[in-house]
Structure formats: structure tokens, C-alpha cells
Amino acid sequence: MADRAGWVLAMAADRTLATAGGIENLAFSEAGKWAVELGVCAVLLLIFVFYFIRKSISDDKRVNKAYDDAQQKIADCDKQIRERENYLLAESATREEIIRQESEKRENLIRREAEKRESILMANQDKMVDSMREITVSLSKIEIALTKMESRHETDIRQIKDQMETMENKIDRIDQKGDR
């Protein structure tokens, strides 16, 4: 009996493996025949084995699909990240160009303002030099006038001294005549 059960089990396994879809493709009557020939435990064992094999295959397919989906999502994320980086780099380059242009404008404006201030300063210095020249000329004229006045005063003082001496001499002579 054990030999017969082993032989029947082997035949059922061969038949099961030979079918394309496994146990699920067997007709209900064939499953009943199997159950009678092999016994309920052996058939249930075979059903569980094939169920778990099928479930394992479907799980593998599901895992592979999930893995492929995850790989696709990672690739999409990488693509988005690269696009974002490229966008940010382009924006950064644009911002740097704008900053460079603004700094050039500011530098040119500062340079023009400095040139204006320098020209105003030079004009003011020229005016001051002209004023200083006029002041120098006026001072020279005043000095000449003062020198002339001083020489006239010296002449007048000499004349007054001479007149005083003359008067003193006259007074001395009058005093001498009066003393006599």
C-alpha cells in the first residue's frame, strides 16, 4: 500500500508539473480522483505546495514590479533634481550677470560723480587762485600807496623837524636877545 501511495504521489506530481497552469487548471472531477487515489492529506499537501509556489511567483512579480516602479520614481526624481539644479544654476548665472551689470552702472555713476566733483573743485581752485591774484595785486597797490604815504610822512616829518629846529633856533635867539 505504501508503494502504491508513493507511486500515485509521484504520478500526481508528474501530472501536476506537466500541466501548464498547475492544479487550478484541473477539473473538479480530476481533483476528486486525485483525492481518492492519493488521499486527502497528500492532495492538500500538494495544493498547499502549489498555492505557495504560485503565491511566491506572484509575490516575486509584484516585488519586481514594485522595484521597477521604485527605480522609475528614483529616475524621475533624479531627472527633476537635475532639472532643478540646472534651473538654479541658470538663475544664479542670470543673477550674477544682473549684479555685475548693476555694479558696473554704479561704478560708472560714481566715476562720473567723482569727475564732476573734481571739475567743480578745480573750478573753485581756479577761482580761488584768481581771487588770490587779485588780492595780491590789491595788496601790492596798498603797499605802494603805503610806501608813498610813508615817504611823504617822512618828508613831512623831516620838514616839521626842520621847521621845529628853525623855530627852536629862532626861539633860542629871541631868548638870547631877551637875556641880554
mmCIF file of C-alpha atoms in Angstrom:
data_model
loop_
_atom_site.group_PDB
_atom_site.id
_atom_site.type_symbol
_atom_site.label_atom_id
_atom_site.label_comp_id
_atom_site.label_asym_id
_atom_site.label_seq_id
_atom_site.Cartn_x
_atom_site.Cartn_y
_atom_site.Cartn_z
ATOM 1 C CA MET A 1 0.000 0.000 0.000
ATOM 2 C CA ALA A 2 2.829 2.372 0.773
ATOM 3 C CA ASP A 3 4.383 1.512 -2.578
ATOM 4 C CA ARG A 4 1.150 2.227 -4.294
ATOM 5 C CA ALA A 5 0.706 5.540 -2.443
ATOM 6 C CA GLY A 6 4.263 6.580 -3.345
ATOM 7 C CA TRP A 7 3.704 5.650 -6.963
ATOM 8 C CA VAL A 8 0.405 7.544 -7.062
ATOM 9 C CA LEU A 9 2.016 10.566 -5.416
ATOM 10 C CA ALA A 10 4.826 10.558 -7.974
ATOM 11 C CA MET A 11 2.329 10.255 -10.812
ATOM 12 C CA ALA A 12 0.252 13.096 -9.437
ATOM 13 C CA ALA A 13 3.324 15.242 -9.074
ATOM 14 C CA ASP A 14 4.357 14.450 -12.655
ATOM 15 C CA ARG A 15 0.860 15.191 -13.904
ATOM 16 C CA THR A 16 0.723 18.399 -11.904
ATOM 17 C CA LEU A 17 4.063 19.583 -13.171
ATOM 18 C CA ALA A 18 3.108 18.600 -16.699
ATOM 19 C CA THR A 19 0.013 20.800 -16.683
ATOM 20 C CA ALA A 20 0.630 24.368 -17.767
ATOM 21 C CA GLY A 21 -1.455 26.107 -15.132
ATOM 22 C CA GLY A 22 -0.935 23.715 -12.231
ATOM 23 C CA ILE A 23 -3.724 22.473 -10.003
ATOM 24 C CA GLU A 24 -6.079 25.339 -10.694
ATOM 25 C CA ASN A 25 -6.467 24.152 -14.302
ATOM 26 C CA LEU A 26 -7.516 20.663 -13.257
ATOM 27 C CA ALA A 27 -11.185 19.911 -13.399
ATOM 28 C CA PHE A 28 -13.072 19.271 -10.197
ATOM 29 C CA SER A 29 -13.597 15.627 -11.107
ATOM 30 C CA GLU A 30 -9.872 15.144 -11.655
ATOM 31 C CA ALA A 31 -9.205 16.696 -8.269
ATOM 32 C CA GLY A 32 -11.702 14.284 -6.781
ATOM 33 C CA LYS A 33 -9.947 11.366 -8.455
ATOM 34 C CA TRP A 34 -6.662 12.560 -7.061
ATOM 35 C CA ALA A 35 -8.069 12.895 -3.619
ATOM 36 C CA VAL A 36 -9.309 9.312 -3.770
ATOM 37 C CA GLU A 37 -6.111 7.934 -5.260
ATOM 38 C CA LEU A 38 -3.612 9.811 -3.105
ATOM 39 C CA GLY A 39 -5.518 10.508 -0.061
ATOM 40 C CA VAL A 40 -6.771 13.747 1.326
ATOM 41 C CA CYS A 41 -3.561 14.699 3.152
ATOM 42 C CA ALA A 42 -1.358 14.237 0.133
ATOM 43 C CA VAL A 43 -3.721 16.241 -2.096
ATOM 44 C CA LEU A 44 -3.968 19.019 0.455
ATOM 45 C CA LEU A 45 -0.201 18.988 0.759
ATOM 46 C CA LEU A 46 0.149 19.282 -2.996
ATOM 47 C CA ILE A 47 -2.473 22.041 -3.103
ATOM 48 C CA PHE A 48 -0.635 23.992 -0.384
ATOM 49 C CA VAL A 49 2.719 23.485 -2.135
ATOM 50 C CA PHE A 50 1.357 24.686 -5.473
ATOM 51 C CA TYR A 51 -0.528 27.534 -3.779
ATOM 52 C CA PHE A 52 2.616 28.750 -2.083
ATOM 53 C CA ILE A 53 4.662 28.330 -5.273
ATOM 54 C CA ARG A 54 2.072 30.328 -7.200
ATOM 55 C CA LYS A 55 1.876 32.925 -4.416
ATOM 56 C CA SER A 56 5.680 33.111 -4.372
ATOM 57 C CA ILE A 57 5.739 33.657 -8.129
ATOM 58 C CA SER A 58 3.046 36.353 -7.926
ATOM 59 C CA ASP A 59 4.869 37.920 -4.966
ATOM 60 C CA ASP A 60 8.085 37.902 -6.991
ATOM 61 C CA LYS A 61 6.272 39.561 -9.892
ATOM 62 C CA ARG A 62 4.745 42.120 -7.527
ATOM 63 C CA VAL A 63 8.126 42.766 -5.880
ATOM 64 C CA ASN A 64 9.794 43.113 -9.286
ATOM 65 C CA LYS A 65 7.036 45.464 -10.411
ATOM 66 C CA ALA A 66 7.380 47.496 -7.224
ATOM 67 C CA TYR A 67 11.171 47.519 -7.689
ATOM 68 C CA ASP A 68 10.784 48.697 -11.301
ATOM 69 C CA ASP A 69 8.295 51.354 -10.180
ATOM 70 C CA ALA A 70 10.695 52.490 -7.451
ATOM 71 C CA GLN A 71 13.552 52.602 -9.957
ATOM 72 C CA GLN A 72 11.363 54.650 -12.299
ATOM 73 C CA LYS A 73 10.420 57.028 -9.462
ATOM 74 C CA ILE A 74 14.095 57.361 -8.487
ATOM 75 C CA ALA A 75 14.989 58.084 -12.121
ATOM 76 C CA ASP A 76 12.170 60.657 -12.313
ATOM 77 C CA CYS A 77 13.335 62.243 -9.058
ATOM 78 C CA ASP A 78 16.925 62.337 -10.343
ATOM 79 C CA LYS A 79 15.692 63.941 -13.546
ATOM 80 C CA GLN A 80 13.683 66.523 -11.586
ATOM 81 C CA ILE A 81 16.669 67.196 -9.330
ATOM 82 C CA ARG A 82 18.957 67.680 -12.345
ATOM 83 C CA GLU A 83 16.398 69.964 -13.990
ATOM 84 C CA ARG A 84 16.049 71.942 -10.739
ATOM 85 C CA GLU A 85 19.834 72.191 -10.388
ATOM 86 C CA ASN A 86 20.137 73.358 -13.993
ATOM 87 C CA TYR A 87 17.353 75.877 -13.408
ATOM 88 C CA LEU A 88 19.013 77.129 -10.228
ATOM 89 C CA LEU A 89 22.394 77.351 -11.961
ATOM 90 C CA ALA A 90 20.828 79.317 -14.824
ATOM 91 C CA GLU A 91 19.065 81.622 -12.358
ATOM 92 C CA SER A 92 22.283 82.044 -10.412
ATOM 93 C CA ALA A 93 24.174 82.923 -13.590
ATOM 94 C CA THR A 94 21.435 85.393 -14.534
ATOM 95 C CA ARG A 95 21.518 86.928 -11.051
ATOM 96 C CA GLU A 96 25.307 87.224 -11.181
ATOM 97 C CA GLU A 97 25.077 88.918 -14.584
ATOM 98 C CA ILE A 98 22.479 91.367 -13.253
ATOM 99 C CA ILE A 99 24.635 92.071 -10.198
ATOM 100 C CA ARG A 100 27.687 92.595 -12.430
ATOM 101 C CA GLN A 101 25.762 94.994 -14.682
ATOM 102 C CA GLU A 102 24.402 96.900 -11.692
ATOM 103 C CA SER A 103 27.865 97.160 -10.165
ATOM 104 C CA GLU A 104 29.241 98.454 -13.472
ATOM 105 C CA LYS A 105 26.440 101.039 -13.628
ATOM 106 C CA ARG A 106 27.104 102.034 -10.024
ATOM 107 C CA GLU A 107 30.840 102.241 -10.695
ATOM 108 C CA ASN A 108 30.272 104.408 -13.790
ATOM 109 C CA LEU A 109 27.893 106.640 -11.850
ATOM 110 C CA ILE A 110 30.400 107.006 -9.015
ATOM 111 C CA ARG A 111 33.173 107.726 -11.544
ATOM 112 C CA ARG A 112 31.052 110.416 -13.241
ATOM 113 C CA GLU A 113 30.160 111.956 -9.884
ATOM 114 C CA ALA A 114 33.830 111.935 -8.897
ATOM 115 C CA GLU A 115 34.745 113.595 -12.198
ATOM 116 C CA LYS A 116 32.042 116.242 -11.655
ATOM 117 C CA ARG A 117 33.254 116.889 -8.130
ATOM 118 C CA GLU A 118 36.840 117.049 -9.333
ATOM 119 C CA SER A 119 35.942 119.523 -12.090
ATOM 120 C CA ILE A 120 33.945 121.620 -9.597
ATOM 121 C CA LEU A 121 36.863 121.501 -7.183
ATOM 122 C CA MET A 122 39.285 122.510 -9.935
ATOM 123 C CA ALA A 123 36.966 125.377 -10.989
ATOM 124 C CA ASN A 124 36.755 126.529 -7.363
ATOM 125 C CA GLN A 125 40.522 126.317 -7.035
ATOM 126 C CA ASP A 126 40.924 128.362 -10.237
ATOM 127 C CA LYS A 127 38.528 130.958 -8.814
ATOM 128 C CA MET A 128 40.470 130.968 -5.550
ATOM 129 C CA VAL A 129 43.762 131.391 -7.445
ATOM 130 C CA ASP A 130 42.250 134.278 -9.421
ATOM 131 C CA SER A 131 40.967 135.818 -6.187
ATOM 132 C CA MET A 132 44.381 135.359 -4.598
ATOM 133 C CA ARG A 133 45.991 137.083 -7.580
ATOM 134 C CA GLU A 134 43.542 139.972 -7.307
ATOM 135 C CA ILE A 135 44.212 140.161 -3.575
ATOM 136 C CA THR A 136 47.960 140.107 -4.245
ATOM 137 C CA VAL A 137 47.611 142.897 -6.816
ATOM 138 C CA SER A 138 45.450 144.898 -4.393
ATOM 139 C CA LEU A 139 47.949 144.321 -1.577
ATOM 140 C CA SER A 140 50.765 145.420 -3.872
ATOM 141 C CA LYS A 141 48.861 148.600 -4.683
ATOM 142 C CA ILE A 142 48.160 149.168 -0.977
ATOM 143 C CA GLU A 143 51.841 148.560 -0.200
ATOM 144 C CA ILE A 144 52.894 151.020 -2.866
ATOM 145 C CA ALA A 145 50.367 153.562 -1.573
ATOM 146 C CA LEU A 146 51.561 152.991 1.996
ATOM 147 C CA THR A 147 55.159 153.339 0.886
ATOM 148 C CA LYS A 148 54.308 156.623 -0.851
ATOM 149 C CA MET A 149 52.406 157.809 2.226
ATOM 150 C CA GLU A 150 55.271 156.778 4.437
ATOM 151 C CA SER A 151 57.780 158.578 2.290
ATOM 152 C CA ARG A 152 55.515 161.686 2.289
ATOM 153 C CA HIS A 153 55.131 161.415 6.022
ATOM 154 C CA GLU A 154 58.885 161.075 6.403
ATOM 155 C CA THR A 155 59.286 164.091 4.188
ATOM 156 C CA ASP A 156 56.641 165.945 6.182
ATOM 157 C CA ILE A 157 58.256 164.818 9.451
ATOM 158 C CA ARG A 158 61.659 165.999 8.224
ATOM 159 C CA GLN A 159 60.155 169.281 7.170
ATOM 160 C CA ILE A 160 58.389 169.600 10.516
ATOM 161 C CA LYS A 161 61.633 168.709 12.319
ATOM 162 C CA ASP A 162 63.462 171.228 10.217
ATOM 163 C CA GLN A 163 60.805 173.833 10.947
ATOM 164 C CA MET A 164 60.909 172.938 14.640
ATOM 165 C CA GLU A 165 64.665 173.291 14.648
ATOM 166 C CA THR A 166 64.321 176.547 12.861
ATOM 167 C CA MET A 167 61.728 177.654 15.367
ATOM 168 C CA GLU A 168 63.832 176.460 18.237
ATOM 169 C CA ASN A 169 66.779 178.373 16.826
ATOM 170 C CA LYS A 170 64.637 181.435 16.479
ATOM 171 C CA ILE A 171 63.298 180.963 19.996
ATOM 172 C CA ASP A 172 66.839 180.483 21.270
ATOM 173 C CA ARG A 173 67.936 183.649 19.515
ATOM 174 C CA ILE A 174 64.986 185.512 20.845
ATOM 175 C CA ASP A 175 65.740 184.193 24.289
ATOM 176 C CA GLN A 176 69.326 185.184 23.902
ATOM 177 C CA LYS A 177 68.383 188.654 22.830
ATOM 178 C CA GLY A 178 65.987 188.909 25.674
ATOM 179 C CA ASP A 179 68.608 187.762 28.131
ATOM 180 C CA ARG A 180 70.967 190.177 27.124
#
